[in-house]
mmCIF file of C-alpha atoms and ligand atoms in Angstrom:
data_model
loop_
_atom_site.group_PDB
_atom_site.id
_atom_site.type_symbol
_atom_site.label_atom_id
_atom_site.label_comp_id
_atom_site.label_asym_id
_atom_site.label_seq_id
_atom_site.Cartn_x
_atom_site.Cartn_y
_atom_site.Cartn_z
ATOM 1 C CA UNK A 1 0.000 0.000 0.000
ATOM 2 C CA UNK A 2 1.239 3.511 -0.806
ATOM 3 C CA UNK A 3 1.301 5.535 2.419
ATOM 4 C CA UNK A 4 2.014 9.245 2.866
ATOM 5 C CA UNK A 5 3.992 9.719 6.103
ATOM 6 C CA UNK A 6 4.030 13.327 7.271
ATOM 7 C CA UNK A 7 6.889 13.998 9.659
ATOM 8 C CA UNK A 8 8.619 10.815 8.487
ATOM 9 C CA UNK A 9 12.042 12.417 8.970
ATOM 10 C CA UNK A 10 11.422 12.753 12.712
ATOM 11 C CA UNK A 11 12.003 10.358 15.589
ATOM 12 C CA UNK A 12 8.775 8.332 15.691
ATOM 13 C CA UNK A 13 7.916 8.908 12.024
ATOM 14 C CA UNK A 14 11.218 7.484 10.784
ATOM 15 C CA UNK A 15 10.715 4.300 12.799
ATOM 16 C CA UNK A 16 7.185 4.017 11.392
ATOM 17 C CA UNK A 17 8.553 4.340 7.850
ATOM 18 C CA UNK A 18 10.802 1.385 8.560
ATOM 19 C CA UNK A 19 7.906 -0.648 9.995
ATOM 20 C CA UNK A 20 5.795 0.134 6.921
ATOM 21 C CA UNK A 21 8.577 -0.897 4.519
ATOM 22 C CA UNK A 22 9.149 -4.112 6.455
ATOM 23 C CA UNK A 23 5.433 -4.904 6.257
ATOM 24 C CA UNK A 24 5.605 -4.550 2.452
ATOM 25 C CA UNK A 25 4.087 -1.062 2.147
ATOM 26 C CA UNK A 26 5.499 1.856 0.137
ATOM 27 C CA UNK A 27 6.000 4.977 2.250
ATOM 28 C CA UNK A 28 6.403 8.504 0.881
ATOM 29 C CA UNK A 29 7.685 11.092 3.361
ATOM 30 C CA UNK A 30 6.567 14.719 3.572
ATOM 31 C CA UNK A 31 8.584 16.710 6.105
ATOM 32 C CA UNK A 32 9.455 20.394 6.492
ATOM 33 C CA UNK A 33 12.836 19.389 8.025
ATOM 34 C CA UNK A 34 12.501 21.974 10.799
ATOM 35 C CA UNK A 35 13.275 19.179 13.269
ATOM 36 C CA UNK A 36 13.551 16.196 10.902
ATOM 37 C CA UNK A 37 16.712 14.832 9.292
ATOM 38 C CA UNK A 38 16.784 14.276 5.529
ATOM 39 C CA UNK A 39 19.721 11.765 5.486
ATOM 40 C CA UNK A 40 17.662 9.446 7.704
ATOM 41 C CA UNK A 41 14.984 9.237 5.010
ATOM 42 C CA UNK A 42 17.107 9.379 1.880
ATOM 43 C CA UNK A 43 20.139 7.353 2.976
ATOM 44 C CA UNK A 44 19.079 5.126 5.861
ATOM 45 C CA UNK A 45 15.453 4.389 4.990
ATOM 46 C CA UNK A 46 15.893 4.974 1.243
ATOM 47 C CA UNK A 47 12.372 6.126 0.572
ATOM 48 C CA UNK A 48 11.235 9.260 -1.322
ATOM 49 C CA UNK A 49 11.248 12.506 0.676
ATOM 50 C CA UNK A 50 9.485 15.682 -0.398
ATOM 51 C CA UNK A 51 10.355 18.756 1.657
ATOM 52 C CA UNK A 52 7.372 20.960 2.387
ATOM 53 C CA UNK A 53 4.610 21.980 4.726
ATOM 54 C CA UNK A 54 1.535 19.900 5.540
ATOM 55 C CA UNK A 55 -0.504 23.126 5.250
ATOM 56 C CA UNK A 56 0.350 23.474 1.540
ATOM 57 C CA UNK A 57 -2.844 22.178 -0.086
ATOM 58 C CA UNK A 58 -1.485 22.218 -3.650
ATOM 59 C CA UNK A 59 1.567 20.224 -2.593
ATOM 60 C CA UNK A 60 -0.612 17.733 -0.719
ATOM 61 C CA UNK A 61 -2.829 17.289 -3.726
ATOM 62 C CA UNK A 62 0.181 16.586 -5.965
ATOM 63 C CA UNK A 63 1.532 14.027 -3.481
ATOM 64 C CA UNK A 64 -1.822 12.335 -3.008
ATOM 65 C CA UNK A 65 -2.358 11.827 -6.734
ATOM 66 C CA UNK A 66 1.293 11.071 -7.539
ATOM 67 C CA UNK A 67 1.716 14.022 -9.897
ATOM 68 C CA UNK A 68 4.446 15.848 -7.962
ATOM 69 C CA UNK A 69 7.589 16.155 -10.160
ATOM 70 C CA UNK A 70 9.830 14.753 -7.395
ATOM 71 C CA UNK A 71 7.927 11.463 -7.546
ATOM 72 C CA UNK A 72 9.177 10.696 -11.037
ATOM 73 C CA UNK A 73 10.876 7.328 -11.149
ATOM 74 C CA UNK A 74 9.510 6.321 -7.710
ATOM 75 C CA UNK A 75 6.756 3.774 -6.981
ATOM 76 C CA UNK A 76 4.513 6.808 -6.307
ATOM 77 C CA UNK A 77 4.728 8.338 -9.780
ATOM 78 C CA UNK A 78 1.188 8.895 -11.073
ATOM 79 C CA UNK A 79 -0.187 6.490 -8.482
ATOM 80 C CA UNK A 80 -2.528 7.622 -5.726
ATOM 81 C CA UNK A 81 -1.730 7.481 -2.031
ATOM 82 C CA UNK A 82 -3.937 4.959 -0.210
ATOM 83 C CA UNK A 83 -3.469 5.996 3.436
ATOM 84 C CA UNK A 84 -1.821 8.662 5.587
ATOM 85 C CA UNK A 85 0.207 8.449 8.794
ATOM 86 C CA UNK A 86 0.302 11.966 10.251
ATOM 87 C CA UNK A 87 3.256 12.535 12.589
ATOM 88 C CA UNK A 88 4.272 16.068 11.568
ATOM 89 C CA UNK A 89 3.970 18.355 14.609
ATOM 90 C CA UNK A 90 5.985 20.539 16.931
ATOM 91 C CA UNK A 91 6.314 18.909 20.350
ATOM 92 C CA UNK A 92 8.123 21.184 22.804
ATOM 93 C CA UNK A 93 5.723 21.822 25.685
ATOM 94 C CA UNK A 94 7.608 24.878 27.010
ATOM 95 C CA UNK A 95 7.788 26.509 23.587
ATOM 96 C CA UNK A 96 4.073 25.859 23.091
ATOM 97 C CA UNK A 97 3.426 27.982 26.199
ATOM 98 C CA UNK A 98 5.673 30.861 25.072
ATOM 99 C CA UNK A 99 4.647 30.728 21.385
ATOM 100 C CA UNK A 100 1.214 29.075 21.145
ATOM 101 C CA UNK A 101 0.462 30.576 17.709
ATOM 102 C CA UNK A 102 3.254 28.512 16.183
ATOM 103 C CA UNK A 103 1.762 25.355 17.694
ATOM 104 C CA UNK A 104 -1.823 26.041 16.680
ATOM 105 C CA UNK A 105 -0.756 27.036 13.152
ATOM 106 C CA UNK A 106 1.444 23.998 12.586
ATOM 107 C CA UNK A 107 -0.237 21.269 14.628
ATOM 108 C CA UNK A 108 -3.861 22.326 14.224
ATOM 109 C CA UNK A 109 -4.154 24.648 11.180
ATOM 110 C CA UNK A 110 -1.981 22.538 8.896
ATOM 111 C CA UNK A 111 -3.765 19.370 9.985
ATOM 112 C CA UNK A 112 -7.113 20.948 9.112
ATOM 113 C CA UNK A 113 -5.752 21.580 5.604
ATOM 114 C CA UNK A 114 -4.637 17.956 5.380
ATOM 115 C CA UNK A 115 -8.038 16.626 6.468
ATOM 116 C CA UNK A 116 -9.899 18.982 4.122
ATOM 117 C CA UNK A 117 -7.688 17.862 1.255
ATOM 118 C CA UNK A 118 -8.403 14.203 1.979
ATOM 119 C CA UNK A 119 -12.148 14.813 2.042
ATOM 120 C CA UNK A 120 -12.166 17.115 -1.007
ATOM 121 C CA UNK A 121 -10.200 14.524 -2.958
ATOM 122 C CA UNK A 122 -12.759 11.823 -2.174
ATOM 123 C CA UNK A 123 -15.528 14.166 -3.303
ATOM 124 C CA UNK A 124 -13.717 15.098 -6.485
ATOM 125 C CA UNK A 125 -13.403 11.413 -7.368
ATOM 126 C CA UNK A 126 -17.172 11.061 -6.994
ATOM 127 C CA UNK A 127 -19.013 11.416 -10.305
ATOM 128 C CA UNK A 128 -21.823 13.955 -10.588
ATOM 129 C CA UNK A 129 -22.711 17.081 -8.615
ATOM 130 C CA UNK A 130 -21.622 15.545 -5.277
ATOM 131 C CA UNK A 131 -18.053 16.570 -6.180
ATOM 132 C CA UNK A 132 -19.026 20.234 -6.155
ATOM 133 C CA UNK A 133 -19.516 20.626 -2.394
ATOM 134 C CA UNK A 134 -16.390 20.779 -0.257
ATOM 135 C CA UNK A 135 -15.840 20.997 3.459
ATOM 136 C CA UNK A 136 -15.055 24.549 4.406
ATOM 137 C CA UNK A 137 -17.559 26.032 1.987
ATOM 138 C CA UNK A 138 -20.802 27.447 3.286
ATOM 139 C CA UNK A 139 -24.018 25.490 3.108
ATOM 140 C CA UNK A 140 -25.181 22.185 4.459
ATOM 141 C CA UNK A 141 -22.672 19.356 4.477
ATOM 142 C CA UNK A 142 -23.881 16.535 2.324
ATOM 143 C CA UNK A 143 -24.995 13.276 3.806
ATOM 144 C CA UNK A 144 -21.874 11.199 4.363
ATOM 145 C CA UNK A 145 -23.365 8.347 2.348
ATOM 146 C CA UNK A 146 -23.444 10.531 -0.764
ATOM 147 C CA UNK A 147 -19.664 10.904 -1.063
ATOM 148 C CA UNK A 148 -16.809 8.564 -1.944
ATOM 149 C CA UNK A 149 -14.825 7.331 1.039
ATOM 150 C CA UNK A 150 -11.786 9.379 1.980
ATOM 151 C CA UNK A 151 -8.592 7.391 2.507
ATOM 152 C CA UNK A 152 -7.799 6.508 6.127
ATOM 153 C CA UNK A 153 -5.524 8.523 8.395
ATOM 154 C CA UNK A 154 -3.609 7.518 11.528
ATOM 155 C CA UNK A 155 -2.954 10.441 13.850
ATOM 156 C CA UNK A 156 -0.201 10.811 16.469
ATOM 157 C CA UNK A 157 -1.783 12.113 19.633
ATOM 158 C CA UNK A 158 -0.411 12.083 23.137
ATOM 159 C CA UNK A 159 -1.091 11.279 26.763
ATOM 160 C CA UNK A 160 -0.613 15.058 27.232
ATOM 161 C CA UNK A 161 -4.257 15.354 26.095
ATOM 162 C CA UNK A 162 -5.308 13.826 29.460
ATOM 163 C CA UNK A 163 -3.661 16.604 31.482
ATOM 164 C CA UNK A 164 -3.160 15.799 35.164
ATOM 165 C CA UNK A 165 -4.623 12.291 35.565
ATOM 166 C CA UNK A 166 -7.396 11.663 38.043
ATOM 167 C CA UNK A 167 -6.242 8.048 38.306
ATOM 168 C CA UNK A 168 -3.584 5.751 36.848
ATOM 169 C CA UNK A 169 -3.355 3.610 34.812
ATOM 170 C CA UNK A 170 -5.076 5.907 32.333
ATOM 171 C CA UNK A 171 -7.703 4.350 30.069
ATOM 172 C CA UNK A 172 -8.868 5.863 26.777
ATOM 173 C CA UNK A 173 -12.069 6.961 28.553
ATOM 174 C CA UNK A 174 -10.207 9.112 31.063
ATOM 175 C CA UNK A 175 -11.382 12.765 30.792
ATOM 176 C CA UNK A 176 -9.177 14.933 28.589
ATOM 177 C CA UNK A 177 -8.127 18.254 30.089
ATOM 178 C CA UNK A 178 -4.796 19.184 28.498
ATOM 179 C CA UNK A 179 -2.836 21.769 30.453
ATOM 180 C CA UNK A 180 -0.662 23.363 27.764
ATOM 181 C CA UNK A 181 -1.051 24.543 24.141
ATOM 182 C CA UNK A 182 0.847 21.517 22.789
ATOM 183 C CA UNK A 183 -1.597 19.120 24.444
ATOM 184 C CA UNK A 184 -4.542 21.298 23.455
ATOM 185 C CA UNK A 185 -3.439 21.409 19.796
ATOM 186 C CA UNK A 186 -3.415 17.590 19.745
ATOM 187 C CA UNK A 187 -6.755 17.395 21.560
ATOM 188 C CA UNK A 188 -8.298 19.791 19.056
ATOM 189 C CA UNK A 189 -7.167 17.619 16.151
ATOM 190 C CA UNK A 190 -8.822 14.677 17.891
ATOM 191 C CA UNK A 191 -12.069 16.685 17.871
ATOM 192 C CA UNK A 192 -11.627 17.432 14.160
ATOM 193 C CA UNK A 193 -11.258 13.708 13.506
ATOM 194 C CA UNK A 194 -14.492 12.976 15.374
ATOM 195 C CA UNK A 195 -16.361 15.627 13.396
ATOM 196 C CA UNK A 196 -14.847 14.683 10.028
ATOM 197 C CA UNK A 197 -15.619 11.022 10.664
ATOM 198 C CA UNK A 198 -19.276 11.740 11.385
ATOM 199 C CA UNK A 199 -19.830 14.300 8.625
ATOM 200 C CA UNK A 200 -17.600 13.105 5.799
ATOM 201 C CA UNK A 201 -16.870 9.477 6.658
ATOM 202 C CA UNK A 202 -13.134 10.129 7.161
ATOM 203 C CA UNK A 203 -11.818 6.906 8.775
ATOM 204 C CA UNK A 204 -9.148 7.451 11.434
ATOM 205 C CA UNK A 205 -7.101 5.956 14.214
ATOM 206 C CA UNK A 206 -5.892 8.127 17.091
ATOM 207 C CA UNK A 207 -2.861 6.852 18.995
ATOM 208 C CA UNK A 208 -2.123 8.497 22.334
ATOM 209 C CA UNK A 209 1.556 7.886 22.953
ATOM 210 C CA UNK A 210 3.044 7.722 26.391
ATOM 211 C CA UNK A 211 6.840 8.302 26.600
ATOM 212 C CA UNK A 212 8.445 7.239 23.318
ATOM 213 C CA UNK A 213 12.005 6.053 23.954
ATOM 214 C CA UNK A 214 14.738 3.774 22.635
ATOM 215 C CA UNK A 215 15.960 3.282 19.084
ATOM 216 C CA UNK A 216 15.734 0.744 16.297
ATOM 217 C CA UNK A 217 17.695 -2.327 17.462
ATOM 218 C CA UNK A 218 19.683 -2.172 14.191
ATOM 219 C CA UNK A 219 21.313 0.962 15.610
ATOM 220 C CA UNK A 220 20.864 3.121 12.499
ATOM 221 C CA UNK A 221 17.759 5.076 13.575
ATOM 222 C CA UNK A 222 17.304 6.858 16.873
ATOM 223 C CA UNK A 223 16.383 9.933 18.828
ATOM 224 C CA UNK A 224 18.129 13.091 17.635
ATOM 225 C CA UNK A 225 16.309 16.167 18.909
ATOM 226 C CA UNK A 226 17.835 19.619 18.868
ATOM 227 C CA UNK A 227 17.337 20.902 21.492
ATOM 228 C CA UNK A 228 17.000 17.666 23.504
ATOM 229 C CA UNK A 229 14.604 17.799 26.456
ATOM 230 C CA UNK A 230 13.802 14.105 27.027
ATOM 231 C CA UNK A 231 15.062 12.219 30.012
ATOM 232 C CA UNK A 232 16.670 9.114 28.507
ATOM 233 C CA UNK A 233 18.781 10.855 25.816
ATOM 234 C CA UNK A 234 19.863 13.456 28.377
ATOM 235 C CA UNK A 235 20.915 10.740 30.840
ATOM 236 C CA UNK A 236 22.896 9.033 28.063
ATOM 237 C CA UNK A 237 24.483 12.349 27.031
ATOM 238 C CA UNK A 238 25.776 12.779 30.577
ATOM 239 C CA UNK A 239 27.020 9.185 30.676
ATOM 240 C CA UNK A 240 28.684 9.647 27.272
ATOM 241 C CA UNK A 241 30.395 12.867 28.379
ATOM 242 C CA UNK A 242 28.422 15.249 26.121
ATOM 243 C CA UNK A 243 26.786 17.027 29.064
ATOM 244 C CA UNK A 244 28.216 17.766 32.492
ATOM 245 C CA UNK A 245 25.266 16.711 34.657
ATOM 246 C CA UNK A 246 21.580 15.831 34.745
ATOM 247 C CA UNK A 247 18.914 17.894 36.449
ATOM 248 C CA UNK A 248 16.258 15.850 38.214
ATOM 249 C CA UNK A 249 13.147 17.994 38.023
ATOM 250 C CA UNK A 250 11.700 17.558 41.513
ATOM 251 C CA UNK A 251 12.164 14.853 44.166
ATOM 252 C CA UNK A 252 9.167 15.764 46.303
ATOM 253 C CA UNK A 253 6.381 14.198 44.235
ATOM 254 C CA UNK A 254 3.940 11.776 45.907
ATOM 255 C CA UNK A 255 5.747 8.726 44.457
ATOM 256 C CA UNK A 256 7.830 6.071 46.290
ATOM 257 C CA UNK A 257 11.188 7.813 45.613
ATOM 258 C CA UNK A 258 9.776 11.325 45.130
ATOM 259 C CA UNK A 259 10.614 11.553 41.400
ATOM 260 C CA UNK A 260 8.085 11.499 38.536
ATOM 261 C CA UNK A 261 6.860 8.226 37.090
ATOM 262 C CA UNK A 262 6.412 7.724 33.346
ATOM 263 C CA UNK A 263 5.498 4.828 31.037
ATOM 264 C CA UNK A 264 8.402 4.441 28.583
ATOM 265 C CA UNK A 265 7.466 2.681 25.356
ATOM 266 C CA UNK A 266 9.953 1.489 22.728
ATOM 267 C CA UNK A 267 9.746 3.564 19.551
ATOM 268 C CA UNK A 268 9.806 0.419 17.374
ATOM 269 C CA UNK A 269 6.776 -0.877 19.295
ATOM 270 C CA UNK A 270 4.996 2.420 18.629
ATOM 271 C CA UNK A 271 5.910 2.056 14.963
ATOM 272 C CA UNK A 272 4.485 -1.486 14.797
ATOM 273 C CA UNK A 273 1.190 -0.264 16.258
ATOM 274 C CA UNK A 274 0.798 2.151 13.330
ATOM 275 C CA UNK A 275 0.971 -0.645 10.795
ATOM 276 C CA UNK A 276 -1.602 -2.621 12.794
ATOM 277 C CA UNK A 277 -3.871 0.435 13.129
ATOM 278 C CA UNK A 278 -3.750 1.086 9.423
ATOM 279 C CA UNK A 279 -4.425 -2.542 8.589
ATOM 280 C CA UNK A 280 -7.428 -2.566 10.927
ATOM 281 C CA UNK A 281 -8.923 0.468 9.174
ATOM 282 C CA UNK A 282 -8.444 -1.191 5.808
ATOM 283 C CA UNK A 283 -10.003 -4.453 6.989
ATOM 284 C CA UNK A 284 -13.032 -2.582 8.299
ATOM 285 C CA UNK A 285 -13.369 -0.801 4.972
ATOM 286 C CA UNK A 286 -13.138 -4.066 3.043
ATOM 287 C CA UNK A 287 -15.886 -5.473 5.227
ATOM 288 C CA UNK A 288 -18.006 -2.435 4.398
ATOM 289 C CA UNK A 289 -17.861 -1.210 8.008
ATOM 290 C CA UNK A 290 -15.621 1.875 7.885
ATOM 291 C CA UNK A 291 -15.678 3.552 11.308
ATOM 292 C CA UNK A 292 -17.577 6.819 11.640
ATOM 293 C CA UNK A 293 -15.716 7.597 14.860
ATOM 294 C CA UNK A 294 -11.945 7.492 15.344
ATOM 295 C CA UNK A 295 -10.539 4.254 16.785
ATOM 296 C CA UNK A 296 -8.622 5.470 19.844
ATOM 297 C CA UNK A 297 -5.765 3.610 21.526
ATOM 298 C CA UNK A 298 -3.265 4.367 24.280
ATOM 299 C CA UNK A 299 0.223 3.146 23.459
ATOM 300 C CA UNK A 300 2.307 2.382 26.526
ATOM 301 C CA UNK A 301 3.632 -0.623 28.429
ATOM 302 C CA UNK A 302 1.406 -0.167 31.441
ATOM 303 C CA UNK A 303 4.427 -0.045 33.743
ATOM 304 C CA UNK A 304 5.752 3.141 35.282
ATOM 305 C CA UNK A 305 9.377 3.950 36.095
ATOM 306 C CA UNK A 306 10.562 6.895 38.162
ATOM 307 C CA UNK A 307 13.324 9.261 37.036
ATOM 308 C CA UNK A 308 15.496 7.639 39.707
ATOM 309 C CA UNK A 309 14.751 4.146 38.325
ATOM 310 C CA UNK A 310 15.604 5.306 34.799
ATOM 311 C CA UNK A 311 18.961 6.572 36.069
ATOM 312 C CA UNK A 312 19.688 3.309 37.930
ATOM 313 C CA UNK A 313 18.739 1.195 34.899
ATOM 314 C CA UNK A 314 20.917 3.343 32.618
ATOM 315 C CA UNK A 315 23.854 2.889 35.005
ATOM 316 C CA UNK A 316 23.398 -0.886 34.882
ATOM 317 C CA UNK A 317 23.099 -0.934 31.064
ATOM 318 C CA UNK A 318 26.024 1.355 30.287
ATOM 319 C CA UNK A 319 28.306 0.605 33.216
ATOM 320 C CA UNK A 320 28.808 4.364 33.548
ATOM 321 C CA UNK A 321 28.188 6.753 36.415
ATOM 322 C CA UNK A 322 26.178 9.944 36.352
ATOM 323 C CA UNK A 323 26.336 13.320 38.048
ATOM 324 C CA UNK A 324 22.787 14.450 38.898
ATOM 325 C CA UNK A 325 21.435 17.455 40.812
ATOM 326 C CA UNK A 326 17.922 17.838 42.112
ATOM 327 C CA UNK A 327 16.350 20.915 40.498
ATOM 328 C CA UNK A 328 12.918 22.519 41.008
ATOM 329 C CA UNK A 329 9.869 20.794 39.524
ATOM 330 C CA UNK A 330 9.285 21.470 35.827
ATOM 331 C CA UNK A 331 6.004 23.313 35.212
ATOM 332 C CA UNK A 332 3.205 21.052 34.058
ATOM 333 C CA UNK A 333 4.780 17.691 34.990
ATOM 334 C CA UNK A 334 2.173 15.341 36.537
ATOM 335 C CA UNK A 335 3.555 12.973 39.215
ATOM 336 C CA UNK A 336 2.543 9.838 37.299
ATOM 337 C CA UNK A 337 1.544 8.969 33.737
ATOM 338 C CA UNK A 338 0.964 5.275 33.101
ATOM 339 C CA UNK A 339 -1.113 3.796 30.289
ATOM 340 C CA UNK A 340 -3.819 1.200 30.368
ATOM 341 C CA UNK A 341 -3.094 -0.212 26.907
ATOM 342 C CA UNK A 342 -5.334 -3.277 26.922
ATOM 343 C CA UNK A 343 -7.496 -1.924 24.107
ATOM 344 C CA UNK A 344 -4.556 -1.840 21.640
ATOM 345 C CA UNK A 345 -3.718 -5.408 22.691
ATOM 346 C CA UNK A 346 -7.204 -6.801 22.262
ATOM 347 C CA UNK A 347 -8.405 -4.875 19.192
ATOM 348 C CA UNK A 348 -5.162 -4.543 17.228
ATOM 349 C CA UNK A 349 -3.284 -7.597 18.483
ATOM 350 C CA UNK A 350 -0.448 -5.240 19.440
ATOM 351 C CA UNK A 351 2.246 -6.883 21.589
ATOM 352 C CA UNK A 352 5.213 -4.667 22.474
ATOM 353 C CA UNK A 353 8.422 -6.539 21.599
ATOM 354 C CA UNK A 354 10.657 -4.556 23.966
ATOM 355 C CA UNK A 355 8.680 -3.835 27.130
ATOM 356 C CA UNK A 356 11.792 -3.932 29.353
ATOM 357 C CA UNK A 357 13.209 -0.557 30.309
ATOM 358 C CA UNK A 358 16.710 -2.077 30.154
ATOM 359 C CA UNK A 359 16.191 -3.128 26.508
ATOM 360 C CA UNK A 360 14.831 0.324 25.646
ATOM 361 C CA UNK A 361 17.882 2.000 27.189
ATOM 362 C CA UNK A 362 20.261 -0.559 25.664
ATOM 363 C CA UNK A 363 19.002 0.281 22.158
ATOM 364 C CA UNK A 364 19.108 4.017 22.870
ATOM 365 C CA UNK A 365 22.686 3.645 24.127
ATOM 366 C CA UNK A 366 23.783 1.687 21.034
ATOM 367 C CA UNK A 367 22.338 4.418 18.813
ATOM 368 C CA UNK A 368 23.887 7.122 20.966
ATOM 369 C CA UNK A 369 27.338 5.546 20.739
ATOM 370 C CA UNK A 370 27.021 5.043 16.963
ATOM 371 C CA UNK A 371 25.838 8.618 16.375
ATOM 372 C CA UNK A 372 28.734 9.907 18.449
ATOM 373 C CA UNK A 373 31.214 7.939 16.376
ATOM 374 C CA UNK A 374 29.680 9.269 13.133
ATOM 375 C CA UNK A 375 29.851 12.881 14.292
ATOM 376 C CA UNK A 376 33.445 12.413 15.509
ATOM 377 C CA UNK A 377 34.563 10.881 12.192
ATOM 378 C CA UNK A 378 32.745 13.723 10.325
ATOM 379 C CA UNK A 379 34.658 16.270 12.414
ATOM 380 C CA UNK A 380 37.963 14.462 11.987
HETATM 381 N N1 LIG B 1 13.135 14.906 33.511
HETATM 382 C C1 LIG B 1 14.149 15.252 34.405
HETATM 383 N N2 LIG B 1 15.260 15.865 33.922
HETATM 384 C C2 LIG B 1 15.422 16.178 32.609
HETATM 385 C C3 LIG B 1 14.392 15.811 31.702
HETATM 386 C C4 LIG B 1 13.260 15.181 32.191
HETATM 387 O O1 LIG B 1 14.041 15.013 35.604
HETATM 388 O O2 LIG B 1 16.446 16.768 32.248
HETATM 389 C C5 LIG B 1 11.936 14.229 34.025
HETATM 390 C C6 LIG B 1 10.649 14.990 33.741
HETATM 391 O O3 LIG B 1 10.381 15.886 34.785
HETATM 392 C C7 LIG B 1 9.632 13.858 33.651
HETATM 393 C C8 LIG B 1 10.438 12.672 33.116
HETATM 394 O O4 LIG B 1 11.808 13.010 33.326
HETATM 395 O O5 LIG B 1 9.168 13.506 34.904
HETATM 396 C C9 LIG B 1 10.226 12.447 31.626
HETATM 397 O O6 LIG B 1 10.397 13.668 30.968
HETATM 398 P P1 LIG B 1 10.499 13.773 29.397
HETATM 399 O O7 LIG B 1 10.782 15.215 29.055
HETATM 400 O O8 LIG B 1 11.449 12.744 28.886
HETATM 401 O O9 LIG B 1 9.061 13.343 28.880
HETATM 402 P P2 LIG B 1 7.597 13.934 29.228
HETATM 403 O O10 LIG B 1 7.044 13.026 30.270
HETATM 404 O O11 LIG B 1 7.759 15.351 29.664
HETATM 405 O O12 LIG B 1 6.887 13.790 27.920
#
């Protein structure tokens, strides 16, 4: 299947591209490269990459129908895209507070353009006057039955849409009260998907990720954020000598050791879930039962580890020590975020392959060491 992967040059998106290729699908990456890395797509994954913005409707149209000039000579030339995995988003919580417009424009506004384009394309492919009415124009939306089915989309959402949990583990039914613009931008897209499903028959899966971590076990894909704010890569930077010390943001939380508890999920396991989610949507369509509401799944291991436990596990995996200082709490950090992920297990047959924190850190460390070697040999 030909799949458009927005944000496929980023951390989770690049692992999903690999999972798609391994499952026999043909990914095409659209990425603005603000945080993504083009060599990962072109050299490591070896799939077509078009650089651009998800909010560019003309570009989207050309990618969806295979007419974009950069698709010449690829499996996508003149062939329509059959599904979309939508990862492209900005994801720095602090920046979303200081510059919310950037987050709403990119994460929400551009996604609206993407969804409108998917629906308009289905309508355009419908013979007769039904093709004349588009979402976003005034007037009554047509009955969903009257239009051709839009292609399915899998959307990357986040446990940040739950806000401060009322109880853990967090099920998909837990109330959503996001506490920052990043979380709200993702929550708003979830609402769009509900409305577009009901009105236009847009089939979708919403995955709410807990803490993505680790790296492809092959060691050639991994986490490379600039700036880096995530715990595990920062711990490994300190252990590898790239940073002087780690700050532990708060040790007075109501948890056994006082540090925050998170549910770390291997990025390759997240990637696998996307293939399963997509395949479920396609099966439902083949059966003539396309969902009119998004299929929503938490993706986590269901086990929480404290910051202190992450540090101890990293010490055991790497054999290195770590200088850490306790710093004030970081604004907006709930004490505990742990997923109830039984729905993804039972409905998708998803079984995380690397649920152990030690395996997650081992893979992250292997990637970290390899990336360090590459940057050293590039400098030398
Ligand atoms: N954390 C920390 N020091 C750091 C970075 C993160 O103590 O330098 C803590 C953070 O407060 C949270 C946990 O590690 O409790 C995971 O944070 P991360 O930013 O990796 O993911 P988040 O849970 O914010 O998505």
